[in-house]
XYZ file of C-alpha atoms in Angstrom:
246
model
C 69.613 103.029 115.011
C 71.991 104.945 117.699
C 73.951 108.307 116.498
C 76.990 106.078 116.243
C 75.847 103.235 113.621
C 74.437 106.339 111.710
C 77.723 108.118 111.629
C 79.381 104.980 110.352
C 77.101 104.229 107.915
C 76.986 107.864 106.577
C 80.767 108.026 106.116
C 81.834 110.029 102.939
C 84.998 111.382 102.261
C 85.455 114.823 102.127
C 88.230 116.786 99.781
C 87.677 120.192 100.205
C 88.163 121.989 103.389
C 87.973 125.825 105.177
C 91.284 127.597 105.992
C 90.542 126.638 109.472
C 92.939 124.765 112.071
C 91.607 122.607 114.624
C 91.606 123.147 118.368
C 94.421 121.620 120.718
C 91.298 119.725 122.296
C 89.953 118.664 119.150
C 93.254 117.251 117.804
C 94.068 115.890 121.629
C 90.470 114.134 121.477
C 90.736 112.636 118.156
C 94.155 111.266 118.876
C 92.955 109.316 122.587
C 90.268 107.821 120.469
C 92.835 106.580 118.036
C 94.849 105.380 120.530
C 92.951 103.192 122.230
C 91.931 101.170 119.061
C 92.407 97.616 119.667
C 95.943 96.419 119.419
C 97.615 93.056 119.057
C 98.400 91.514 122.311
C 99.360 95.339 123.354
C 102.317 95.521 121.188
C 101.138 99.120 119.996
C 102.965 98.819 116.717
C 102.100 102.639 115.407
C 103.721 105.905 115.347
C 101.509 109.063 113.899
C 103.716 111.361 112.241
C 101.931 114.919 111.930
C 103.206 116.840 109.429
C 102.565 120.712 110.510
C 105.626 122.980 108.736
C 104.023 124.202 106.078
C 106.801 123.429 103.828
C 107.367 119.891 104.400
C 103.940 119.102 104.357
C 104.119 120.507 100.480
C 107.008 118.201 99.860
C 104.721 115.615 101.305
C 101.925 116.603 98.934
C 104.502 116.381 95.647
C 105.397 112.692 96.490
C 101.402 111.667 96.878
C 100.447 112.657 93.673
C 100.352 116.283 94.663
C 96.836 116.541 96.371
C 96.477 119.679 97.078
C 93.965 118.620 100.173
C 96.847 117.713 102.072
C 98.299 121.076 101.690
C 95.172 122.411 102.895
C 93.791 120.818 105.628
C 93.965 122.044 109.034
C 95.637 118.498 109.739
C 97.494 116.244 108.229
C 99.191 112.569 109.789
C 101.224 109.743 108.627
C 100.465 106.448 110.298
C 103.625 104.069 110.379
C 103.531 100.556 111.671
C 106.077 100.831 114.111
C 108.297 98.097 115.302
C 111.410 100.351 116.301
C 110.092 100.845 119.778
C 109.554 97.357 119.807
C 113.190 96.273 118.916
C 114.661 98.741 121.037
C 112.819 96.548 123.936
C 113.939 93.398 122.848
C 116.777 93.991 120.194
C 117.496 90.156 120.473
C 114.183 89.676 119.026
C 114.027 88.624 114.772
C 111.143 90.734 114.002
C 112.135 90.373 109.784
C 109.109 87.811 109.416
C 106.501 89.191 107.698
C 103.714 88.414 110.184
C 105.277 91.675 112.525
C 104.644 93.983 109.586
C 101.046 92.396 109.099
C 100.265 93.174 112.854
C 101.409 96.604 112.286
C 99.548 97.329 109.164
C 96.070 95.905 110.890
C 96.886 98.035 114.180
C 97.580 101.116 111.656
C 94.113 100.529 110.247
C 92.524 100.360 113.255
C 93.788 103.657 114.417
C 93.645 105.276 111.833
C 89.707 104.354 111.435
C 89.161 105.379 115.263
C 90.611 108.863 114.495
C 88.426 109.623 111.563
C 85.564 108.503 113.143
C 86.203 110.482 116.310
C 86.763 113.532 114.047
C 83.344 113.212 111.730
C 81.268 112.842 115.492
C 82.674 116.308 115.637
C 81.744 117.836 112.561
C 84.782 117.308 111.059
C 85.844 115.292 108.048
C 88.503 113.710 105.951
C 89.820 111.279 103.523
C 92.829 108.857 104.005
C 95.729 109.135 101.593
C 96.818 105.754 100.143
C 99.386 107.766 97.774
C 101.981 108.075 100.754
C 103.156 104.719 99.673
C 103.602 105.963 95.856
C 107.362 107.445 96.266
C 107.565 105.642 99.795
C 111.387 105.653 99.838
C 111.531 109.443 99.205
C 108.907 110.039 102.112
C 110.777 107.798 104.647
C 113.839 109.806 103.585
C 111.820 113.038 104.153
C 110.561 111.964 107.421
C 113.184 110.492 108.760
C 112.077 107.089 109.419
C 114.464 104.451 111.184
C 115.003 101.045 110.547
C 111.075 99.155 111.636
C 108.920 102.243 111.162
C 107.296 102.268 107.464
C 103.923 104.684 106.389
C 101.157 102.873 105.599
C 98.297 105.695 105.431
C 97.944 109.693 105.697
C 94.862 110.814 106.743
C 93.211 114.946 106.187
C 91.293 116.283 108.952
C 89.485 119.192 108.884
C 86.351 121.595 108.472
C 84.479 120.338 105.567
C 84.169 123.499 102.963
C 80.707 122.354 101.656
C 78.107 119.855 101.731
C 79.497 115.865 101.851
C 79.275 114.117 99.003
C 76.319 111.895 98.544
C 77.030 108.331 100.025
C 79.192 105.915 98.193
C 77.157 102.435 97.592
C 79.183 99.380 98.545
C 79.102 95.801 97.414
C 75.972 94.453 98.571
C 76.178 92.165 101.951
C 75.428 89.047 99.858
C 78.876 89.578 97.688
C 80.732 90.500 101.071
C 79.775 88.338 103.609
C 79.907 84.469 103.774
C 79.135 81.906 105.802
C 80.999 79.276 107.238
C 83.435 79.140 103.920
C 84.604 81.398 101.007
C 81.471 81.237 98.539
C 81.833 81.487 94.610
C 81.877 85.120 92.634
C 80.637 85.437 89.800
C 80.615 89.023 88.046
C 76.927 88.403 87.469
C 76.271 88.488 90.784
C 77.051 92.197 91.163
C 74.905 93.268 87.670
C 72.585 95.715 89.718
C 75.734 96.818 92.024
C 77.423 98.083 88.470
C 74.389 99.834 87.846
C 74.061 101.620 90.689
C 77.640 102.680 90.710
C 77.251 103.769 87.186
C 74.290 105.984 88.327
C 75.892 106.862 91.053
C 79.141 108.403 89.012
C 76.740 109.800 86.040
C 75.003 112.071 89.173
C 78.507 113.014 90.863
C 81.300 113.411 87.973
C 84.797 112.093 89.002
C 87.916 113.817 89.139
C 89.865 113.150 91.664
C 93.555 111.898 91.000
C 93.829 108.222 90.168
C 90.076 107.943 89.029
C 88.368 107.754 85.873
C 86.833 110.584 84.791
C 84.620 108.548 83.337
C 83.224 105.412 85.113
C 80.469 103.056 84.184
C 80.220 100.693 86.849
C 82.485 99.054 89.332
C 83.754 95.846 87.382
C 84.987 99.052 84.720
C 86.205 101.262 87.877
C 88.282 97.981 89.109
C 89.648 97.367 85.904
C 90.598 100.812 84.878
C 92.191 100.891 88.207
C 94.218 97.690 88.124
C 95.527 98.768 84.920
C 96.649 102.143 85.797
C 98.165 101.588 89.422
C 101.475 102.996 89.747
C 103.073 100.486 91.818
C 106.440 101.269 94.192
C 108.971 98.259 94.658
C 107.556 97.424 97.885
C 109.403 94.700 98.731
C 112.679 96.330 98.144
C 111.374 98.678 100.939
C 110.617 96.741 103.290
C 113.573 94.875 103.264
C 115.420 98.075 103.850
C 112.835 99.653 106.333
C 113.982 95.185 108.279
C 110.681 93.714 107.455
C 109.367 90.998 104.819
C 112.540 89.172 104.883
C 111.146 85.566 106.397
């Protein structure tokens, strides 16, 4: 196994960090290994907002759940699939279909996986913030995001302030992969994945926003989940933000 199949498969997400800001060449390197994630056909539909005054990045934290990691990480960015540079090209161009927003959102992911990755070979760590989509007409408000751009994911960089957590376990590559064609599921199938998870959670106790204190397995983690999402109108916003129209 090379160092960098190790670091991927020893990814854990870190929430607690030092009161210590990066260097120009560590935030420089992290984002030239982001950027040159793949991208479709070189259309390079991201923007990386990085939130560094201290006081919007606390009106940040209020609209994503106030997590009071983002307040205190040395770094904190907003990745936005970005059309708007796009349009301004080729303003002739209908990009309202929803397969423009879909090559956004797979280039943001890309990216966005490139720059943590490129920040734990450093000794860093971090943990991606889904809640920027919670009140995601409030944030676009607060960052000022024109017509095309939309966030999709905030990520935390920084020092870690202890040990990383032990390793999640993940669905088994029998459940995940397939071959050739989609295979049945069967909840069954994933009996000693539940346990595992439930060991897992008894040894490390929860209690992070948005998860159970409590957790028995995974099938109870994904429907304790599903039942308490707090869901934005995301259609309406996307619509307004020109996408998801066709």
């Amino acid at each position: 196994m090379n160092e960098t199949i190790s670091l991927l498969q020893n990814h854990s997400s870190v929430r607690k960090f030092e009161n210590k800001p990066l260097t120009e060449e560590q935030i420089n390197n992290i984002f030239k290994a982001a950027n040159q994630a793949s991208s479709f056909s070189l259309l390079q539909a991201v923007s990386i907002i990085r939130i560094s005054n201290p006081e919007i990045r606390q009106q940040v934290q209020e609209l994503c759940a106030d997590q009071p990691y983002i307040s205190e990480v040395a770094e904190f960015w907003v990745f936005c699939a970005d059309f708007n540079r796009n349009h301004q090209i080729a303003p002739e161009v209908d990009l309202s279909y929803a397969e423009f927003l879909q090559i956004g959102t797979v280039d943001v992911g890309l990216m966005a996986q490139n720059a943590l990755v490129a920040a734990e070979s450093m000794g860093l760590g971090g943990v991606y913030i889904g809640a920027v989509r919670l009140q995601i007409e409030k944030l676009t408000e607060l960052l000022d995001l024109p017509e095309y751009v939309t966030p999709v994911v905030g990520l935390c960089i920084g020092h870690p302030a202890q040990e990383k957590n032990p390793i999640k376990p993940r669905l088994p590559q029998s459940i995940v992969m397939h071959t050739d064609s989609y295979e049945s599921f069967s909840v069954n199938d994933i009996k000693e994945y539940d346990e595992e998870m439930r060991k897992y959670y008894e040894a490390r106790p929860v209690k992070a926003p948005f998860t159970a204190k409590t957790i028995k397995g995974w099938s109870d983690h994904i429907k304790d989940h599903l039942e308490r999402s707090i869901l934005p109108n995301m259609l309406e916003h996307l619509n307004k933000q020109g996408y998801m129209k066709k």
